[in-house]
Short mmCIF file of C-alpha atoms and ligand atoms in Angstrom, two decimals:
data_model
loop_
_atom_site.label_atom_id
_atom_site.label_comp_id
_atom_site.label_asym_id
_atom_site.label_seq_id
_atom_site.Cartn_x
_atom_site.Cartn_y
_atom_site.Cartn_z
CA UNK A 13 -32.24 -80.16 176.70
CA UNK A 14 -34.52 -79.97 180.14
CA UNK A 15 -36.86 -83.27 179.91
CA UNK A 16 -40.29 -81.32 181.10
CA UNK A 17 -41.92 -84.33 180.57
CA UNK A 18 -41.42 -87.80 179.04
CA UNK A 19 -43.18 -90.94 178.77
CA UNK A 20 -41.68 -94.21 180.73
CA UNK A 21 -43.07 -97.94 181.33
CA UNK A 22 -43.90 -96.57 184.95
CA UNK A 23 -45.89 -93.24 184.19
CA UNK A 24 -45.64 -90.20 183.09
CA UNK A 25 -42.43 -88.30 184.34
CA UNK A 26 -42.18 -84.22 185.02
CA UNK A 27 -40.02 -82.25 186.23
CA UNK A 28 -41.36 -80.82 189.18
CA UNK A 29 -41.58 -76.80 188.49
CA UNK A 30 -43.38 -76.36 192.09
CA UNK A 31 -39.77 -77.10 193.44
CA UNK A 32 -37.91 -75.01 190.83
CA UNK A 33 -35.47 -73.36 191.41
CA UNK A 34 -33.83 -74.31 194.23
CA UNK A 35 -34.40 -78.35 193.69
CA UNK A 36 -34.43 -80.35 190.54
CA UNK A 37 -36.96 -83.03 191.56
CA UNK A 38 -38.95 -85.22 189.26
CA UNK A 39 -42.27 -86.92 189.64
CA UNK A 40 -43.81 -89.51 188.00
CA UNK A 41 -47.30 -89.67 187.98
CA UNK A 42 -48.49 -93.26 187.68
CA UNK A 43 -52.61 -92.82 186.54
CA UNK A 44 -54.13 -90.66 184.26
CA UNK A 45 -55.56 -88.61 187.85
CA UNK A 46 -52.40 -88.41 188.67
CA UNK A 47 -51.54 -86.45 185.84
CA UNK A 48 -54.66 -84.26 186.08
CA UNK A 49 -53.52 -83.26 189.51
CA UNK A 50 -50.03 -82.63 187.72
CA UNK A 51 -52.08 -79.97 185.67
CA UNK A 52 -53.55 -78.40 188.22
CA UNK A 53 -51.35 -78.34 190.90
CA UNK A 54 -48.84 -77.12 188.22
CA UNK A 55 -46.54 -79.68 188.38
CA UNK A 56 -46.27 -79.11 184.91
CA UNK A 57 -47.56 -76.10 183.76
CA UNK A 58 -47.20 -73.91 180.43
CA UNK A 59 -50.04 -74.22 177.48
CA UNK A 60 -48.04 -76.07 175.03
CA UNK A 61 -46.64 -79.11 177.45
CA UNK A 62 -50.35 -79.12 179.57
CA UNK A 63 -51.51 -80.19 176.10
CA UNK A 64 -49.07 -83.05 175.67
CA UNK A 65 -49.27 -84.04 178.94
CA UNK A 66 -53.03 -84.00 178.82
CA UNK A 67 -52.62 -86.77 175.92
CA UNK A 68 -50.09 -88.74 177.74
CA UNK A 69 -52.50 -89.01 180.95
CA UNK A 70 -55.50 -90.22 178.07
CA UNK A 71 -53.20 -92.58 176.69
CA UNK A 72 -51.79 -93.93 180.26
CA UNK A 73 -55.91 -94.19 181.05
CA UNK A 74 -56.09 -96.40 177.88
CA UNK A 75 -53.23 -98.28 178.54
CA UNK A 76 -54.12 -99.18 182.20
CA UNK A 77 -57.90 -99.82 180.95
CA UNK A 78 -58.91 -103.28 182.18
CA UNK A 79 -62.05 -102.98 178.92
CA UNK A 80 -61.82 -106.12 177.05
CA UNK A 81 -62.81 -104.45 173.82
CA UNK A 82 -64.10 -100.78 172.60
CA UNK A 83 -67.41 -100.97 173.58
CA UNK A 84 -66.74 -101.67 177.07
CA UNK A 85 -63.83 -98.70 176.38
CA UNK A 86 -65.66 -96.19 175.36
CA UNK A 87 -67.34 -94.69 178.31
CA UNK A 88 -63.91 -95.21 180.37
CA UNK A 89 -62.46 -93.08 177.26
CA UNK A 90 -64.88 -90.35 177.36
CA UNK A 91 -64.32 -90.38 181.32
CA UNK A 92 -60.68 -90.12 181.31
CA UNK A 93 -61.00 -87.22 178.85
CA UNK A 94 -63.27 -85.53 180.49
CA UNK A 95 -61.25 -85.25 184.28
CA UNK A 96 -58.06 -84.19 182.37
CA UNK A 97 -59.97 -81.15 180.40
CA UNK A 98 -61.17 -80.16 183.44
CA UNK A 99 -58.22 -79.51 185.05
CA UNK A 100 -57.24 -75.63 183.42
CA UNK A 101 -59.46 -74.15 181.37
CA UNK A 102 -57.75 -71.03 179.78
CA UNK A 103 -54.87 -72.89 177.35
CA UNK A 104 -56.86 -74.10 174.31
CA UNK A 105 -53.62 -76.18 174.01
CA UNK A 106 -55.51 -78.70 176.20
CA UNK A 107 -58.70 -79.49 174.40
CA UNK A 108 -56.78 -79.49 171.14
CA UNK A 109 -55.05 -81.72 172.45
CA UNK A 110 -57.79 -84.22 173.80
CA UNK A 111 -59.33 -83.66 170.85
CA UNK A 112 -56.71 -85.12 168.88
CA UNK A 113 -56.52 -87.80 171.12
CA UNK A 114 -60.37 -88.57 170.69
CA UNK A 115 -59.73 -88.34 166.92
CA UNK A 116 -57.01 -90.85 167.47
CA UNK A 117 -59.37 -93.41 168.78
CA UNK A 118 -62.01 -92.62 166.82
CA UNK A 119 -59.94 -93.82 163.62
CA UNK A 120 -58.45 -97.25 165.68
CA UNK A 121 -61.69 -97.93 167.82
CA UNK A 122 -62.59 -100.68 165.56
CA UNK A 123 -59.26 -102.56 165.81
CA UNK A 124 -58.25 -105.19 169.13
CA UNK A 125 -57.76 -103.69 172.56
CA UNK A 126 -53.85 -104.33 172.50
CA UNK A 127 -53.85 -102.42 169.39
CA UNK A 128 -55.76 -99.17 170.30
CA UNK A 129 -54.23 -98.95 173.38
CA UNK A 130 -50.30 -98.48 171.73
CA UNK A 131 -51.83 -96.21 168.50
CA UNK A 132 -53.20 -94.03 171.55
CA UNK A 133 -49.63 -93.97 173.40
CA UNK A 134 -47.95 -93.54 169.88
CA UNK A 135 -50.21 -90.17 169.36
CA UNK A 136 -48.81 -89.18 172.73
CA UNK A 137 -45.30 -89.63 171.91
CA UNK A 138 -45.91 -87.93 168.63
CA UNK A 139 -47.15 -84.63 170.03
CA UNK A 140 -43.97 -84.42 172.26
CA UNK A 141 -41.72 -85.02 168.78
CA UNK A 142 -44.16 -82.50 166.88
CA UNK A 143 -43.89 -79.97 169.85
CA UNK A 144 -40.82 -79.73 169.59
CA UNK A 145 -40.18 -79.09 166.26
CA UNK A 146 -42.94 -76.50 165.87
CA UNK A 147 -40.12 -74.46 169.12
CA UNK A 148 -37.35 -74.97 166.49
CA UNK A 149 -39.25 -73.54 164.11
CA UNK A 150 -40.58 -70.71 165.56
CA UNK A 151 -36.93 -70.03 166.42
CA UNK A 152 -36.04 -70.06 162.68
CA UNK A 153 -39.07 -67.72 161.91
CA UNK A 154 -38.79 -65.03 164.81
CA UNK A 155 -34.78 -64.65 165.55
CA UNK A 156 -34.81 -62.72 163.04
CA UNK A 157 -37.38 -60.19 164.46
CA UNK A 158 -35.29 -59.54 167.20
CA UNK A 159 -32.87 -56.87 167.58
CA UNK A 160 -28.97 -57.75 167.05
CA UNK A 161 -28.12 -56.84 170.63
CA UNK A 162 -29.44 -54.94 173.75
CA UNK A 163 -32.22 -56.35 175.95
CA UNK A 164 -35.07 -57.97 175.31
CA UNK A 165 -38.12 -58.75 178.06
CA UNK A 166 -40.15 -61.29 178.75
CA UNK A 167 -43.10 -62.43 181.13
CA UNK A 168 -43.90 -65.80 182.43
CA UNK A 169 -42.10 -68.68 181.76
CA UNK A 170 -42.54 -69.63 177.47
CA UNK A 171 -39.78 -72.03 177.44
CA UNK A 172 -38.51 -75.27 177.56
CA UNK A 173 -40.52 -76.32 181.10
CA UNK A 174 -43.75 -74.67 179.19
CA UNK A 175 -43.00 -76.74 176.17
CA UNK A 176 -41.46 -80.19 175.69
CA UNK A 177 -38.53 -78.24 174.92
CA UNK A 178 -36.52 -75.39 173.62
CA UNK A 179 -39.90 -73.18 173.92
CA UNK A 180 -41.64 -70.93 172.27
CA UNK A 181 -40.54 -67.29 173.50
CA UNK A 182 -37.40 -68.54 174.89
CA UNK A 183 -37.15 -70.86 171.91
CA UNK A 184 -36.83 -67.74 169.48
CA UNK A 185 -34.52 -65.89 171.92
CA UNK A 186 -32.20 -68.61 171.73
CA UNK A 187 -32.28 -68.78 168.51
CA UNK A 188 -31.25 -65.52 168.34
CA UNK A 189 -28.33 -65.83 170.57
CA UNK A 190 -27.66 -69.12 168.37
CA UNK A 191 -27.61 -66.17 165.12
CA UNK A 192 -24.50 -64.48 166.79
CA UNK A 193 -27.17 -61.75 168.76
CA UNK A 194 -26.20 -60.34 172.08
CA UNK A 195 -29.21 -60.64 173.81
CA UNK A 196 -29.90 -59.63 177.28
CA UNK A 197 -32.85 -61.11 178.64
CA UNK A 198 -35.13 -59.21 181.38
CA UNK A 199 -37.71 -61.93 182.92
CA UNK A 200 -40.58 -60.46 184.81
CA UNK A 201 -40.73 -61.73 188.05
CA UNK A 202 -44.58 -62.91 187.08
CA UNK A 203 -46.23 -62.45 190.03
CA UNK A 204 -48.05 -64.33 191.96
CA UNK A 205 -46.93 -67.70 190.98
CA UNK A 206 -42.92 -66.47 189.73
CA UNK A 207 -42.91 -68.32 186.59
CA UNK A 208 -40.08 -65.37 185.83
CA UNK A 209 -38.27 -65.25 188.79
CA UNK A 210 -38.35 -69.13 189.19
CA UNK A 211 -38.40 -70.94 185.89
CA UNK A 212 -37.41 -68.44 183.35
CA UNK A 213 -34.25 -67.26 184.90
CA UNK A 214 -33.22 -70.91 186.33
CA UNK A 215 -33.49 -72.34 182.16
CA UNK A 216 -31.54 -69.33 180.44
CA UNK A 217 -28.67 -69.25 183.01
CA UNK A 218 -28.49 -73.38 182.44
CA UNK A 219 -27.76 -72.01 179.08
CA UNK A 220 -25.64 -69.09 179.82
CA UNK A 221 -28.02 -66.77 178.44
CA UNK A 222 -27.71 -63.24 180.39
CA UNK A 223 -30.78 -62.64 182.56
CA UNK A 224 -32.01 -59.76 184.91
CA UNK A 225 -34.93 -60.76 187.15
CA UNK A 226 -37.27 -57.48 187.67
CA UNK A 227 -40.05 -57.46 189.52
CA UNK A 228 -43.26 -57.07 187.71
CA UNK A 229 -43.27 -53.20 188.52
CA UNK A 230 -39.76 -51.83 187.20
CA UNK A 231 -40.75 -53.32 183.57
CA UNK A 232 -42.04 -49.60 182.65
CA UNK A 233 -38.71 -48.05 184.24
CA UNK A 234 -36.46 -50.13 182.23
CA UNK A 235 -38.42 -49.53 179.28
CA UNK A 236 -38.23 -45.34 179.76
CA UNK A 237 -34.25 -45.86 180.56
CA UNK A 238 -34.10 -47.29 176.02
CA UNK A 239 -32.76 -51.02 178.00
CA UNK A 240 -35.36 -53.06 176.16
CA UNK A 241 -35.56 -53.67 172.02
CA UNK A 242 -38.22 -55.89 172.14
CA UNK A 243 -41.01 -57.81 174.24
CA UNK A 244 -41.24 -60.89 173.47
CA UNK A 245 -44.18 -63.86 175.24
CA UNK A 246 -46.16 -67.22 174.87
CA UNK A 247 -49.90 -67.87 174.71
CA UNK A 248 -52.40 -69.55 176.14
CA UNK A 249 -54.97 -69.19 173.68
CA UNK A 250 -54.74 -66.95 170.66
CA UNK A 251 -58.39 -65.66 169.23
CA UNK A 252 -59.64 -65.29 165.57
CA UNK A 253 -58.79 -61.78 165.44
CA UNK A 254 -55.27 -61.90 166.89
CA UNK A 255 -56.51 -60.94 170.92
CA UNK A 256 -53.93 -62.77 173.32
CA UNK A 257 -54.50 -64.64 176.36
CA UNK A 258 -51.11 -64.91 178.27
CA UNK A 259 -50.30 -64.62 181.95
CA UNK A 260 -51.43 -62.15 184.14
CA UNK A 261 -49.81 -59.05 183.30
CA UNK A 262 -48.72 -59.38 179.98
CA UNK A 263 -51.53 -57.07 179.49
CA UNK A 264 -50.07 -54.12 181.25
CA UNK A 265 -46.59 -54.94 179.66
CA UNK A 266 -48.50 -54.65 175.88
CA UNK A 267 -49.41 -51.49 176.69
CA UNK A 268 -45.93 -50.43 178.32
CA UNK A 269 -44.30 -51.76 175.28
CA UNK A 270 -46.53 -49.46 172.80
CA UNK A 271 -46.54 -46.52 175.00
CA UNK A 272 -42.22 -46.66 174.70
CA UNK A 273 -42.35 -47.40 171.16
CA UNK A 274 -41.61 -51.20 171.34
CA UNK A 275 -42.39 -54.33 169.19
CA UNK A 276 -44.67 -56.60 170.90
CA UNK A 277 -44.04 -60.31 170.01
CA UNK A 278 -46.02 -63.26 170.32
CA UNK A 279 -44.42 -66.82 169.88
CA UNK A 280 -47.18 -69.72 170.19
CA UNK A 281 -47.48 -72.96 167.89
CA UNK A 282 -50.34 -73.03 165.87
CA UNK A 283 -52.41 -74.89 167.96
CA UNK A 284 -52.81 -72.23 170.51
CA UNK A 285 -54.23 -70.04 168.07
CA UNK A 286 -58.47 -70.65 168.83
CA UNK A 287 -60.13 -69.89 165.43
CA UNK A 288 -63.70 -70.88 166.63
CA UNK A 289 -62.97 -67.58 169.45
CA UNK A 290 -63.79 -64.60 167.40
CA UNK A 291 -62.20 -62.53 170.04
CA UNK A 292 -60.52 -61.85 173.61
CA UNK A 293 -63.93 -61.73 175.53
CA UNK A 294 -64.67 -65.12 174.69
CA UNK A 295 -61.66 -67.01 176.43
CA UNK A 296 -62.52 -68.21 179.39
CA UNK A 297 -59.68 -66.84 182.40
CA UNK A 298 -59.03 -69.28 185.28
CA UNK A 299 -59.45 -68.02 188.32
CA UNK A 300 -56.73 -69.31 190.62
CA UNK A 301 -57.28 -70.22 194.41
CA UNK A 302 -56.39 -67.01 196.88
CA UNK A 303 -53.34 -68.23 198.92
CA UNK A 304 -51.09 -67.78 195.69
CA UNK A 305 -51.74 -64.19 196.57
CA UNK A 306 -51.89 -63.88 200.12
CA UNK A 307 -48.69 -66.15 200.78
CA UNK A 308 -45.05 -66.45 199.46
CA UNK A 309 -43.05 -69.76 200.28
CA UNK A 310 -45.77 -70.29 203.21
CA UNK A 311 -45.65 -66.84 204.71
CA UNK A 312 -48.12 -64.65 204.96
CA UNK A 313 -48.57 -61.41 203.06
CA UNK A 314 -51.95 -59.92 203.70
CA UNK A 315 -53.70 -59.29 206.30
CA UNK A 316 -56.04 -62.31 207.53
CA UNK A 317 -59.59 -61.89 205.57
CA UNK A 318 -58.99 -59.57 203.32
CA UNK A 319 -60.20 -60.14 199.82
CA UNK A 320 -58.28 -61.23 196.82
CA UNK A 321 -58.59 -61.79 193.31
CA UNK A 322 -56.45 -64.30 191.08
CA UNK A 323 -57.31 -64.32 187.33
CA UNK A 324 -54.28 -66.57 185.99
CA UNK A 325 -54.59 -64.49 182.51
CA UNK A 326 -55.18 -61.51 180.96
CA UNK A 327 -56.40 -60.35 177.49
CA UNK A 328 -53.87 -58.34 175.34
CA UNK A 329 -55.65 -56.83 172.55
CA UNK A 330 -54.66 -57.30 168.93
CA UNK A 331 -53.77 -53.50 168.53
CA UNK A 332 -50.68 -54.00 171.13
CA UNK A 333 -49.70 -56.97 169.16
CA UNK A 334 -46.84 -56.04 166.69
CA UNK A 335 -46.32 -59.78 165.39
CA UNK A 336 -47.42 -64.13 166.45
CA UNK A 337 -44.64 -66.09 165.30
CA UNK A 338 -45.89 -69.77 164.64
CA UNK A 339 -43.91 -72.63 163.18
CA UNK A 340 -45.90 -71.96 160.33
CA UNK A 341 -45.01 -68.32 159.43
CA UNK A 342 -45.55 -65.13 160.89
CA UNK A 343 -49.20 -63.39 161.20
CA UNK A 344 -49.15 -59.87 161.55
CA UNK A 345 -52.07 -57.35 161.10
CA UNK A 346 -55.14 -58.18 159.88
CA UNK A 347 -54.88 -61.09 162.39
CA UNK A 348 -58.32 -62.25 161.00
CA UNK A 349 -56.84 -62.64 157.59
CA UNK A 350 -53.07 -63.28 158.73
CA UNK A 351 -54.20 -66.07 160.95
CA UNK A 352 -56.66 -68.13 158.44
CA UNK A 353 -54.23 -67.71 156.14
CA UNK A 354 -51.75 -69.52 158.10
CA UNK A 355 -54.17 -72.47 158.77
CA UNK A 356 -54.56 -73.17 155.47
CA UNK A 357 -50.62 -74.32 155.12
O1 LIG B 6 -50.19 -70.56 184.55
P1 LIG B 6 -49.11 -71.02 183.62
O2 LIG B 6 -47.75 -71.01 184.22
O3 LIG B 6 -49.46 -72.33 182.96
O4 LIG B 6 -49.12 -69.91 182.48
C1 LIG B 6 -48.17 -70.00 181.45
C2 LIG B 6 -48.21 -68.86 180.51
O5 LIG B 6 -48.98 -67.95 180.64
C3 LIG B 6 -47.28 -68.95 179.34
O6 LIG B 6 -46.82 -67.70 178.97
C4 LIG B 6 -48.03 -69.60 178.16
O7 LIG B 6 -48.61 -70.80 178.57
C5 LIG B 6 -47.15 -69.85 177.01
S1 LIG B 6 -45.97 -71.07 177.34
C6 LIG B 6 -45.14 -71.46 175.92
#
């Protein structure tokens, strides 16, 4: 399995996805800012491993803490915390994660510095462990949904470099092709940053999963020709009533998918799904700096001055949604009763 991230004596280590795919470089980030840049020079990128790798930059911060005991800790603590959630604000996977993290400490702050600082790395290393198995299980729960053969699409990259492994959409298509389906994978390109082109092609052929790259454009095409059975994506941040934040563009491949008669899959681990958010309005979208847009590998592509825009995400309603797949069960419509439902188990 690709390491995305993992947690040595040194630092924190990533694979680099900046480089993918044409080199396999890793990076080890050796303070807590270091990881923060990680995040949001997207190093490491994808909601489910920002979260762990938000916690392993807290607990590196604890670890390197020179505090001799929690009251001299705590400010440092809130500190630390504070530059890593500000690094992307769109995948709620990040503040649930910090906020596990602050739970963590909360329920060890009265024990000796030594102590607190390896319950805060154990957490860490836990959410990696726990990440993982929540991709295995979405596997189990959604493989089924697909169809037994034909092509399936997908946009951005929801798999094992947006996880700490196997991922989430990715995760259930290869559990699928695990099942005996014959699967043919389309990735979206994903324009501007070419989390498709890049990362999701380079991890299925590693596996010897078929894969077409399409640019973001010919999804509709391919859809009108009968190629694709299903649609399948992650999540950033999934709201109360079942409204999807994903990349940019998953929006306009909802409505594709409807308009051609197609399910509409969403694979996230619970912790992506944002019960306090009553709906899509209320997630906040990062806005992304301009020169993803107006470059590509350094060269130009727009005329100098124009003006750009570069929301990161988009907002799929419920309505396009046909199904979230969680590790705990699948939610379908009501999404406001589905989901609650689900976070009671
Ligand atoms: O900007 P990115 O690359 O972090 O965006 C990633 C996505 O939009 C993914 O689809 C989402 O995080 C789900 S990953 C399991």
């Amino acid at each position: 399995m690709i390491k995305t991230l993992e947690w040595t004596d040194g630092g924190v280590r990533f694979i680099d996805q900046t480089k993918l795919p044409t080199e396999e470089t890793y990076v080890t980030c050796k303070s807590y800012e270091e990881v923060a840049d990680a995040i949001r020079t997207m190093i490491v990128r994808g909601a489910p491993v920002i979260g762990v790798a938000a916690a392993m930059g807290v607990a590196l911060g604890a670890r390197d803490s020179k505090a001799a005991n929690p009251a001299d800790f705590d400010a440092e603590f809130n500190h630390i915390c504070g530059v890593l959630a500000a690094t992307r604000p769109t995948a709620v996977n990040l503040f649930w994660a910090i906020r596990r993290m602050k739970e963590k400490y909360k329920s060890v702050g009265s024990q000796p510095m030594p102590e607190i600082k390896q319950q805060l790395v154990d957490e860490a290393q836990r959410m990696l462990v726990e990440d993982i198995a929540a991709n295995l299980a979405m596997g189990k729960h959604g493989a089924a949904l697909l169809p037994a053969s034909g092509g399936v699409l997908t946009h951005c990259n929801a798999g094992a470099l947006a996880t700490c492994g196997y991922g989430t959409a990715l995760g259930v298509i290869r559990a699928a092709v695990d099942s005996g389906k014959q699967l043919h994978v389309f990735a979206d390109e994903t324009r501007p940053f070419l989390q498709g082109s890049r990362l999701t092609a380079w991890e299925l052929m590693k596996d010897g999963i078929p894969t077409t790259v399409i640019s973001d454009n010919m999804a509709g095409a391919i859809m009108s020709q009968g190629r694709i059975g299903a649609v399948i994506v992650g999540a950033d941040r999934i709201a109360a009533n079942g409204d999807v934040a994903n990349k940019i563009g998953t929006y306009t491949v909802a409505i594709l998918a409807k308009e051609h008669g197609i399910p509409f899959y969403v694979a996230a681990p619970f912790c992506t799904v944002d019960l306090q958010t009553a709906d899509g309005s209320g997630i906040p979208i990062e806005q992304r700096s301009s020169g993803e847009v107006t470059h590509m590998a350094g060269k130009q592509m727009t005329p100098d001055g124009v003006q750009v825009e570069n929301p990161a995400f988009d907002v799929t309603p419920h309505k396009y949604v046909t199904a979230i797949i969680t590790e705990r069960g699948v939610a379908r419509e009501p999404y406001t009763k589905s989901l609650q439902d689900l976070a009671g188990r």
